[in-house]
Amino acid sequence: MDNMAQAEDAVQPLLRQFHQLFFISKIAGILPQDLEKFRSRNLLEKSRNGMIYMLCTLILYVVLYNILIYSFGEEDRTLKASQSTLTFVIGLFLTYIGLIMMASDQLTALRNQGRIGELYERIRLVDERLYKEGCVMDNSTIGRRIRIMLIMTVIFELSILVSTYVKLVDYSQWMSLLWIVSAIPTFINTLDKIWFAVSLYALKERFEAINATLEELVDTHEKHKLWLQGNQEVPPPLDSSQPPQYDSNLEYLYKELGGMDIGFIGKSSVSGSGKNKVAPVAHSMNSFGEAIDAASRKPPPPPLATNMVHESELGNAAKVEEKLNNLCQVHDEICEIGKALNELWSYPILSLMAYGFLIFTAQLYFLYCATQYQSIPSLFRSAKNPFITVIALSYTSGKCVYLIYLSWKTSQASKRTGISLHKCGVVADDNLLYEIVNHLSLKLLNHSVDFSACGFFTLDMETLYGVSGGITSYLIILIQFNLAAQQAKEAIQTFNSLNDTAGLVGAATDMDNISSTLHDFVTTTMTPAG
C-alpha cells in the first residue's frame, strides 16, 4: 500500500500538461468535456452543457461558412461559362471538403467524449507501473511540445489569412470580413490533431522508456562481466628454487584456507585450485621497525565504480524474471492503449488524409490555372499567389506528414522492445533466462501496434511515398485534361470565327450580285430602243 501511495504521489497525470490546449479547444467547440472537473481534478468527463455548446458552435460554423460561399460566389457563378466543366466541378467539391473535415472532427469528439477520459486514465496507471520498475516519465517535454504546436498553428493560420485578405480580397467592402470564416475549419482540425499527435508521442515515449530499461540491464551486465574479467588476477608464482615445505599434519588447514591441491605439494607449482588462494603477506615495516617505501610495494587496486559493485540483475534469472514479466505486461497495455487511440481518431485521420491529398493536388492545379490566366474558385484564390500557395501547402502537408511519421516511429518503438529483450538473453548466456526471453518474445510478437486510417491504409513511410506519387500522377492528368479543354475551346472559337468571316464574305458577295443586277436592270430600262 505504501508503494502504491508513493507511486501515485510521484507520477504526474499526463493531462496536467494539456491545460492550455484544453481551454482553447473548449472555447473553439472541439471538446464537450466538463471544464470544472478538468481544472480541479485533471479529468475528462462528460458534460451535458458542453455537448450543447459544441453542437451550437458546429451549427454556427456551418451557417457562417455557407454565407461566406454565397458572398464570395460571384466569381463561381461565371466560372462554368468561362472555364471547363472539370475546373468547376473540382472547385465545387473541394469548397465543402474543409467543412466536412471539421464536422467529422467535432462529431467524432462528441461520440467519444466518455472514452477519451478512460484513455488518459489508463496512461496514468501505466506511468505508475513504470515508476515501480524504476522508469520515471517526464511529461514536461509534452507540455513544451504542445506550446510549440499551438504557436506554429497560430503563425500559419494568421499568415495565410492575413496575406490572402490583404492581397487577394477586396477589403473595401464590409462583407470581406467574412473571409475570417475560411480559416475556421483548418484551425479546428489542427487543434484536434494536436490532441492525437501529443497522445501518440506520449505512447512513443513510454515504449522508449521500456526499451531504455532493457538496454540498461544489458549495459549493466556487460560492465559487470568486464569487471569480473579485469579483476581476476592470479598471484605471482613463488620462487621455484626453494619450494616451501608443508606439514602433512596440517593438510586439513591448507584445504580450508587455500584450497590447495596436496598432490602438487613438493612440485614447482603451489597454486591452489580453490577460490581462496593463500598469498605471501607483504608487511609494511621491516625488521628494524622502519616503513618500507611505497614504490616497492604493489599498488592497491583501483576503487570500483558504484554501478559495478552491485550484482547484475541479469545474473539471477529467477530474480529478473519478475521484472521482465512486468515490463512486457506494461508493453502490452501500451499497445492496447495505442489501438484504442487509433480507433478514437480513425475517422478524423481518414478525413485529414483525404483532405490533404485533394487540397494539395487541387492547389497546385489551380496555381497552374492562375499562371495561364484562367479563372479559379473563389475560396482557392490563394493559388493566385505562389508565396501564399507555398505557405498553405506547407501547413497542410506538414500536419499529414508529421502524423504519418509519428505513427511510424511509435510502431517501430513498440517492435524494438523484442530486440532489446533478446539482447538480455544473449548477454546473460543463461538457459533459464533464454526460456524466459523466448516465452515473452512470443507475447510481444502478438501484441504489436500499427496505426491506420479506418483500415484503408497504414500510417507509415510507405504510405507517404505512395501518396506523393499519387499527387504527382493526378496533377499531370488534370493538367492534360485542362490543356485538352483549352485546345477544344480555342478550336471552337476559331471555327466560329471562320464561320462568322465566311458569313460576312457571303453577304458581301450577295450584295455585289444584287448591285450588278440592279445596275443592269436600270441600264436596260433607261436606254431608248433603237
XYZ file of C-alpha atoms in Angstrom:
530
model
C 0.000 0.000 0.000
C 2.864 2.356 0.778
C 4.409 1.695 -2.647
C 1.066 2.387 -4.331
C 0.659 5.682 -2.484
C 4.245 6.663 -3.257
C 3.751 5.888 -6.953
C 0.545 7.952 -7.098
C 2.298 10.898 -5.471
C 5.379 10.690 -7.704
C 3.551 10.206 -11.031
C 2.066 13.346 -12.538
C -1.069 12.940 -14.665
C -0.432 13.435 -18.353
C -3.488 15.688 -18.675
C -1.829 18.259 -16.428
C 0.225 19.287 -19.473
C -2.927 19.779 -21.586
C -4.416 22.771 -19.733
C -3.711 25.392 -22.396
C -4.777 23.105 -25.221
C -7.962 22.103 -23.384
C -9.063 25.694 -22.719
C -8.509 26.715 -26.361
C -10.273 23.574 -27.607
C -13.145 24.184 -25.221
C -13.661 27.747 -26.450
C -13.423 26.652 -30.102
C -16.044 23.953 -29.507
C -13.908 20.884 -30.152
C -14.275 19.099 -26.807
C -17.554 18.679 -24.899
C -15.965 17.577 -21.580
C -16.636 19.325 -18.280
C -14.413 22.350 -17.715
C -14.537 22.495 -13.908
C -13.647 18.852 -13.392
C -10.704 19.166 -15.728
C -9.493 22.310 -13.988
C -9.767 20.844 -10.467
C -9.034 17.124 -10.948
C -7.381 16.838 -14.404
C -10.149 14.519 -15.616
C -12.077 14.412 -18.884
C -15.696 13.649 -18.015
C -18.950 14.056 -19.906
C -20.834 17.328 -19.732
C -24.332 17.996 -20.999
C -23.742 21.746 -21.195
C -20.503 21.152 -23.079
C -22.318 18.930 -25.582
C -24.988 21.617 -26.210
C -22.306 24.299 -26.614
C -20.397 22.121 -29.059
C -23.469 21.460 -31.218
C -24.294 25.177 -31.255
C -20.782 26.078 -32.407
C -20.979 23.423 -35.144
C -24.263 24.842 -36.453
C -22.878 28.373 -36.274
C -19.763 27.415 -38.235
C -21.837 25.703 -40.947
C -24.129 28.735 -41.337
C -21.236 31.204 -41.477
C -19.355 29.050 -43.977
C -22.320 28.904 -46.328
C -22.777 32.671 -46.053
C -19.097 33.010 -46.956
C -19.531 30.818 -50.023
C -22.604 32.803 -51.134
C -20.905 36.168 -50.578
C -17.750 35.272 -52.489
C -19.515 33.098 -55.048
C -19.966 35.762 -57.722
C -16.840 34.513 -59.435
C -18.050 30.921 -59.149
C -21.286 31.756 -60.989
C -19.343 32.746 -64.080
C -16.701 30.049 -63.697
C -18.636 27.354 -65.552
C -19.298 29.604 -68.508
C -15.727 30.847 -68.771
C -13.787 27.659 -67.905
C -14.030 23.913 -68.392
C -16.542 21.802 -66.532
C -13.653 19.943 -64.822
C -12.414 23.062 -63.055
C -15.935 23.960 -61.984
C -16.673 20.501 -60.524
C -13.331 20.336 -58.685
C -13.901 23.750 -57.173
C -17.475 22.933 -56.139
C -16.485 19.672 -54.422
C -13.381 20.988 -52.679
C -15.227 24.057 -51.433
C -17.100 21.886 -48.934
C -14.420 19.311 -48.114
C -12.979 21.553 -45.398
C -16.400 21.835 -43.810
C -16.825 18.056 -43.973
C -13.456 17.565 -42.294
C -14.366 19.984 -39.480
C -17.747 18.323 -38.912
C -16.029 14.919 -38.782
C -13.680 16.149 -36.045
C -16.418 17.628 -33.895
C -18.941 14.806 -34.269
C -16.265 12.200 -33.513
C -15.214 14.069 -30.390
C -18.858 14.235 -29.365
C -19.317 10.494 -29.829
C -16.108 9.572 -27.959
C -16.331 12.059 -25.103
C -16.541 9.304 -22.465
C -13.834 7.059 -23.904
C -11.195 9.786 -24.158
C -11.137 10.249 -20.390
C -10.721 6.495 -19.866
C -7.800 6.509 -22.292
C -5.803 9.063 -20.323
C -6.632 7.298 -17.057
C -5.096 4.134 -18.470
C -1.986 6.088 -19.383
C -1.733 7.325 -15.792
C -1.923 3.754 -14.477
C 0.809 2.731 -16.924
C 3.014 5.519 -15.574
C 2.529 4.204 -12.041
C 3.547 0.697 -13.093
C 6.587 2.054 -14.906
C 7.534 4.017 -11.809
C 7.599 0.794 -9.756
C 10.073 -0.648 -12.261
C 12.334 2.387 -11.997
C 11.056 4.274 -15.083
C 10.072 7.828 -14.202
C 8.269 9.587 -17.047
C 8.986 13.280 -17.556
C 5.864 14.852 -19.054
C 7.304 18.368 -19.151
C 8.562 17.750 -22.693
C 4.968 17.103 -23.755
C 3.895 20.469 -22.337
C 6.612 22.228 -24.335
C 5.644 20.320 -27.451
C 2.016 21.421 -27.080
C 3.018 25.070 -26.739
C 5.248 24.863 -29.819
C 2.434 23.302 -31.859
C -0.040 25.971 -30.761
C 2.378 28.764 -31.670
C 3.072 27.235 -35.093
C -0.668 26.818 -35.710
C -1.352 30.470 -34.956
C 1.555 31.605 -37.132
C 0.455 29.545 -40.158
C -3.219 30.429 -39.838
C -2.563 34.152 -39.484
C -0.004 34.155 -42.301
C -2.410 32.520 -44.756
C -5.443 34.520 -43.618
C -3.844 37.970 -43.482
C -1.794 37.632 -46.674
C -4.801 36.366 -48.659
C -7.072 39.054 -47.222
C -4.645 41.874 -47.986
C -3.528 40.791 -51.444
C -6.489 38.952 -52.959
C -9.662 40.170 -51.219
C -11.431 43.471 -51.789
C -11.387 44.635 -48.167
C -13.119 47.922 -49.033
C -16.462 46.139 -48.527
C -17.651 45.100 -45.087
C -18.641 41.635 -46.351
C -14.954 40.919 -46.819
C -14.720 40.370 -43.042
C -16.430 37.033 -43.603
C -13.152 35.816 -45.061
C -12.097 35.088 -41.462
C -14.556 32.192 -41.502
C -12.451 30.454 -44.169
C -9.764 29.755 -41.529
C -12.138 28.095 -39.017
C -12.215 24.540 -40.491
C -8.437 24.200 -40.725
C -7.889 25.754 -37.280
C -10.333 23.367 -35.599
C -8.860 20.412 -37.469
C -5.341 21.336 -36.347
C -6.372 21.632 -32.693
C -7.997 18.218 -32.860
C -4.900 16.649 -34.443
C -2.662 18.173 -31.766
C -4.551 16.058 -29.223
C -3.891 12.951 -31.280
C -0.261 13.787 -32.042
C 0.679 14.590 -28.451
C -1.076 11.480 -27.110
C 0.717 9.393 -29.714
C 4.034 10.971 -28.755
C 3.354 10.113 -25.102
C 2.891 6.455 -26.028
C 6.116 6.513 -28.022
C 7.979 7.875 -25.005
C 6.670 5.042 -22.851
C 7.749 2.432 -25.377
C 11.182 4.040 -25.461
C 11.320 4.057 -21.644
C 10.774 0.281 -21.602
C 13.433 -0.177 -24.279
C 15.850 2.024 -22.361
C 15.281 -0.018 -19.191
C 16.061 -3.262 -21.027
C 19.123 -1.718 -22.647
C 20.280 -0.548 -19.232
C 20.029 -4.114 -17.929
C 22.209 -5.252 -20.829
C 24.796 -2.493 -20.311
C 24.973 -3.125 -16.570
C 25.526 -6.848 -17.072
C 28.221 -6.233 -19.706
C 30.056 -3.879 -17.359
C 29.744 -6.421 -14.583
C 31.257 -9.129 -16.795
C 34.107 -6.841 -17.824
C 34.774 -6.015 -14.180
C 34.929 -9.687 -13.282
C 37.326 -10.418 -16.128
C 39.551 -7.458 -15.351
C 39.967 -8.179 -11.633
C 40.606 -11.961 -11.585
C 44.325 -11.526 -11.093
C 46.419 -14.633 -10.360
C 49.033 -14.081 -7.639
C 52.646 -14.217 -8.874
C 54.272 -17.658 -8.509
C 56.748 -18.225 -5.671
C 60.461 -18.868 -6.170
C 60.721 -22.415 -7.544
C 64.313 -22.846 -6.382
C 63.217 -23.060 -2.770
C 59.732 -24.540 -2.657
C 58.021 -24.197 0.663
C 57.719 -27.220 2.899
C 54.283 -28.143 4.166
C 53.455 -30.240 7.136
C 51.228 -33.161 6.204
C 49.590 -32.906 9.617
C 48.182 -29.516 8.580
C 46.644 -30.819 5.390
C 43.104 -30.032 6.563
C 44.170 -26.451 7.340
C 45.596 -25.910 3.873
C 42.360 -27.168 2.329
C 40.215 -24.861 4.467
C 42.345 -21.744 3.952
C 43.661 -22.009 0.436
C 42.010 -24.964 -1.238
C 45.498 -26.242 -2.002
C 45.863 -29.364 -4.096
C 48.025 -31.564 -1.932
C 49.059 -33.642 -4.902
C 51.112 -30.682 -6.081
C 52.997 -30.261 -2.808
C 56.700 -30.626 -3.349
C 56.401 -29.614 -7.010
C 57.220 -26.281 -8.508
C 53.585 -25.264 -8.675
C 51.956 -24.234 -5.467
C 48.876 -22.602 -6.879
C 45.607 -23.696 -5.307
C 42.614 -24.990 -7.090
C 40.072 -23.305 -4.817
C 38.769 -19.785 -4.732
C 40.673 -18.608 -1.658
C 44.351 -18.721 -2.535
C 46.956 -18.066 0.138
C 49.471 -15.482 -0.927
C 52.504 -14.178 0.929
C 51.688 -11.253 3.145
C 53.643 -8.122 2.391
C 54.389 -6.338 5.691
C 54.523 -2.595 5.768
C 57.553 -2.447 8.139
C 60.960 -4.094 8.050
C 62.725 -5.887 10.883
C 64.047 -2.565 12.255
C 60.541 -1.109 12.539
C 61.034 1.253 9.583
C 58.376 1.742 6.899
C 59.013 0.132 3.538
C 58.972 2.513 0.543
C 55.551 2.628 -1.058
C 57.073 2.382 -4.510
C 58.495 -1.059 -3.729
C 55.060 -2.426 -2.888
C 52.305 -3.402 -5.315
C 49.855 -0.507 -5.718
C 46.372 -1.114 -4.386
C 43.695 -1.979 -6.960
C 41.705 0.956 -8.283
C 38.446 1.714 -6.499
C 35.416 0.085 -8.052
C 32.770 2.153 -9.770
C 29.496 2.385 -7.911
C 27.477 0.732 -10.660
C 29.904 -2.223 -10.782
C 29.877 -3.092 -7.129
C 26.331 -4.423 -7.122
C 25.497 -7.705 -8.765
C 23.916 -7.532 -12.211
C 20.188 -8.289 -12.283
C 20.607 -10.498 -15.337
C 22.953 -12.698 -13.331
C 19.973 -14.008 -11.371
C 17.349 -15.344 -13.789
C 14.788 -16.068 -11.100
C 15.063 -12.523 -9.807
C 14.942 -10.764 -13.164
C 12.014 -12.850 -14.418
C 9.511 -10.789 -12.446
C 10.919 -7.519 -13.791
C 10.826 -8.709 -17.398
C 7.284 -10.003 -16.951
C 6.140 -6.664 -15.545
C 7.757 -4.715 -18.388
C 6.154 -6.949 -21.013
C 2.752 -6.580 -19.362
C 3.140 -2.802 -19.399
C 4.193 -3.015 -23.053
C 1.044 -4.993 -23.804
C -1.091 -2.388 -22.053
C 0.519 0.465 -24.007
C -0.177 -1.416 -27.258
C -3.823 -1.741 -26.279
C -3.952 1.973 -25.474
C -2.435 2.688 -28.890
C -5.114 0.615 -30.601
C -7.829 2.444 -28.640
C -6.263 5.784 -29.567
C -6.221 4.832 -33.231
C -9.862 3.766 -33.059
C -10.947 7.065 -31.474
C -9.316 9.164 -34.184
C -9.754 6.798 -37.139
C -12.401 8.851 -38.992
C -10.751 12.253 -38.374
C -7.432 10.825 -39.569
C -9.059 9.450 -42.713
C -10.774 12.780 -43.431
C -7.494 14.653 -42.870
C -5.560 12.407 -45.238
C -8.276 12.710 -47.895
C -8.359 16.470 -47.389
C -4.583 16.762 -47.596
C -4.378 14.672 -50.763
C -7.171 16.533 -52.565
C -6.226 20.022 -51.411
C -2.548 19.565 -52.226
C -3.384 18.349 -55.727
C -6.076 20.987 -56.309
C -3.955 23.852 -55.004
C -1.157 23.009 -57.407
C -3.679 22.586 -60.230
C -5.279 25.964 -59.535
C -1.810 27.509 -59.330
C -1.231 26.234 -62.851
C -4.596 27.652 -63.928
C -3.681 31.026 -62.421
C -0.416 31.085 -64.374
C -2.464 30.532 -67.542
C -4.735 33.456 -66.600
C -7.716 31.178 -66.084
C -10.464 31.732 -63.516
C -10.356 29.641 -60.316
C -12.880 29.103 -57.472
C -13.201 31.999 -55.047
C -12.146 30.067 -51.922
C -8.963 28.963 -53.676
C -7.862 32.442 -54.622
C -4.718 31.923 -52.533
C -3.448 29.894 -55.511
C -3.102 33.152 -57.429
C -0.054 33.977 -55.307
C 2.820 31.449 -55.328
C 4.124 32.609 -51.920
C 0.753 32.090 -50.228
C 0.423 28.755 -52.009
C 3.729 27.554 -50.561
C 2.635 28.515 -47.034
C -0.744 26.826 -47.405
C 0.732 23.636 -48.825
C 3.428 23.533 -46.131
C 0.770 23.891 -43.444
C -1.492 21.166 -44.848
C 1.228 18.716 -45.786
C 3.061 19.322 -42.506
C 0.113 18.015 -40.500
C -0.279 14.907 -42.641
C 3.429 14.092 -42.836
C 4.010 14.619 -39.111
C 1.152 12.313 -38.111
C 2.318 9.616 -40.520
C 5.920 9.920 -39.329
C 4.963 9.887 -35.651
C 2.709 6.861 -36.120
C 5.509 5.033 -37.895
C 8.065 5.881 -35.179
C 5.679 4.752 -32.430
C 5.098 1.442 -34.187
C 8.858 0.995 -34.624
C 9.462 1.728 -30.930
C 6.911 -0.914 -29.923
C 8.580 -3.547 -32.123
C 12.074 -2.650 -30.903
C 11.193 -3.963 -27.434
C 11.544 -7.540 -28.651
C 15.067 -6.805 -29.908
C 16.068 -5.263 -26.587
C 14.583 -8.247 -24.759
C 16.630 -10.711 -26.826
C 19.770 -8.753 -26.037
C 19.153 -9.556 -22.377
C 19.147 -13.287 -23.148
C 22.248 -13.072 -25.330
C 24.362 -11.109 -22.885
C 23.331 -13.219 -19.868
C 24.056 -16.545 -21.643
C 21.825 -18.483 -19.260
C 19.494 -21.318 -20.298
C 16.758 -20.380 -17.852
C 16.836 -16.756 -18.965
C 16.731 -17.904 -22.602
C 13.488 -19.745 -21.924
C 12.010 -16.697 -20.208
C 13.016 -14.395 -23.096
C 11.595 -16.739 -25.751
C 8.308 -17.012 -23.885
C 7.986 -13.237 -23.519
C 9.035 -12.650 -27.127
C 6.030 -14.619 -28.347
C 3.793 -12.357 -26.308
C 5.428 -9.230 -27.741
C 5.113 -10.600 -31.261
C 1.350 -10.970 -30.837
C 0.891 -7.514 -29.320
C 2.447 -5.127 -31.823
C 0.605 -1.945 -32.732
C 0.138 -0.383 -36.166
C -1.829 2.784 -36.869
C -4.183 3.071 -39.827
C -6.914 5.291 -41.243
C -10.043 3.172 -40.712
C -8.105 0.185 -42.047
C -7.803 1.643 -45.556
C -4.049 2.192 -45.315
C -1.330 2.065 -42.660
C 0.257 5.272 -41.446
C 3.878 4.576 -42.337
C 6.554 5.856 -44.677
C 5.467 3.529 -47.474
C 2.046 5.185 -47.490
C 3.685 8.603 -47.571
C 5.672 7.557 -50.611
C 2.519 6.268 -52.326
C 0.595 9.461 -51.599
C 3.420 11.574 -53.047
C 3.370 9.539 -56.226
C -0.432 9.754 -56.424
C -0.402 13.542 -56.131
C 2.128 13.797 -58.949
C 0.164 11.444 -61.211
C -3.212 13.121 -60.695
C -1.700 16.574 -61.111
C -0.299 15.587 -64.508
C -3.672 14.105 -65.534
C -5.553 17.267 -64.515
C -3.147 19.482 -66.424
C -3.523 17.286 -69.515
C -7.325 17.481 -69.284
C -7.082 21.226 -68.860
C -4.845 21.545 -71.914
C -7.253 19.422 -73.965
C -10.208 21.509 -72.810
C -8.449 24.751 -73.662
C -7.435 23.450 -77.065
C -11.007 22.337 -77.778
C -12.317 25.726 -76.680
C -9.810 27.518 -78.907
C -10.763 25.279 -81.835
C -14.450 26.051 -81.310
C -13.710 29.756 -81.120
C -11.609 29.552 -84.288
C -14.342 27.649 -86.083
C -16.971 30.156 -85.013
C -14.726 32.983 -86.095
C -14.241 31.374 -89.506
C -17.972 30.875 -89.850
C -18.589 34.484 -88.987
C -15.972 35.567 -91.511
C -17.420 33.294 -94.179
C -20.865 34.649 -93.493
C -19.656 38.184 -93.873
C -17.905 37.335 -97.133
C -21.034 35.616 -98.455
C -23.153 38.537 -97.508
C -20.809 40.915 -99.257
C -20.863 38.734 -102.405
C -24.640 38.686 -102.419
C -24.700 42.439 -102.087
C -22.386 42.724 -105.071
C -24.611 40.420 -107.121
C -27.696 42.369 -106.193
C -25.978 45.617 -107.087
C -24.915 44.273 -110.516
C -28.391 43.002 -111.272
C -29.942 46.302 -110.277
C -27.444 48.193 -112.386
C -28.216 46.053 -115.443
C -31.927 46.481 -114.950
C -31.685 50.226 -114.659
C -29.416 50.432 -117.653
C -31.716 48.329 -119.775
C -34.796 50.241 -118.738
C -33.383 53.688 -119.216
C -31.763 53.028 -122.613
C -34.131 54.043 -125.562
C -34.977 51.444 -128.157
C -33.097 51.712 -131.439
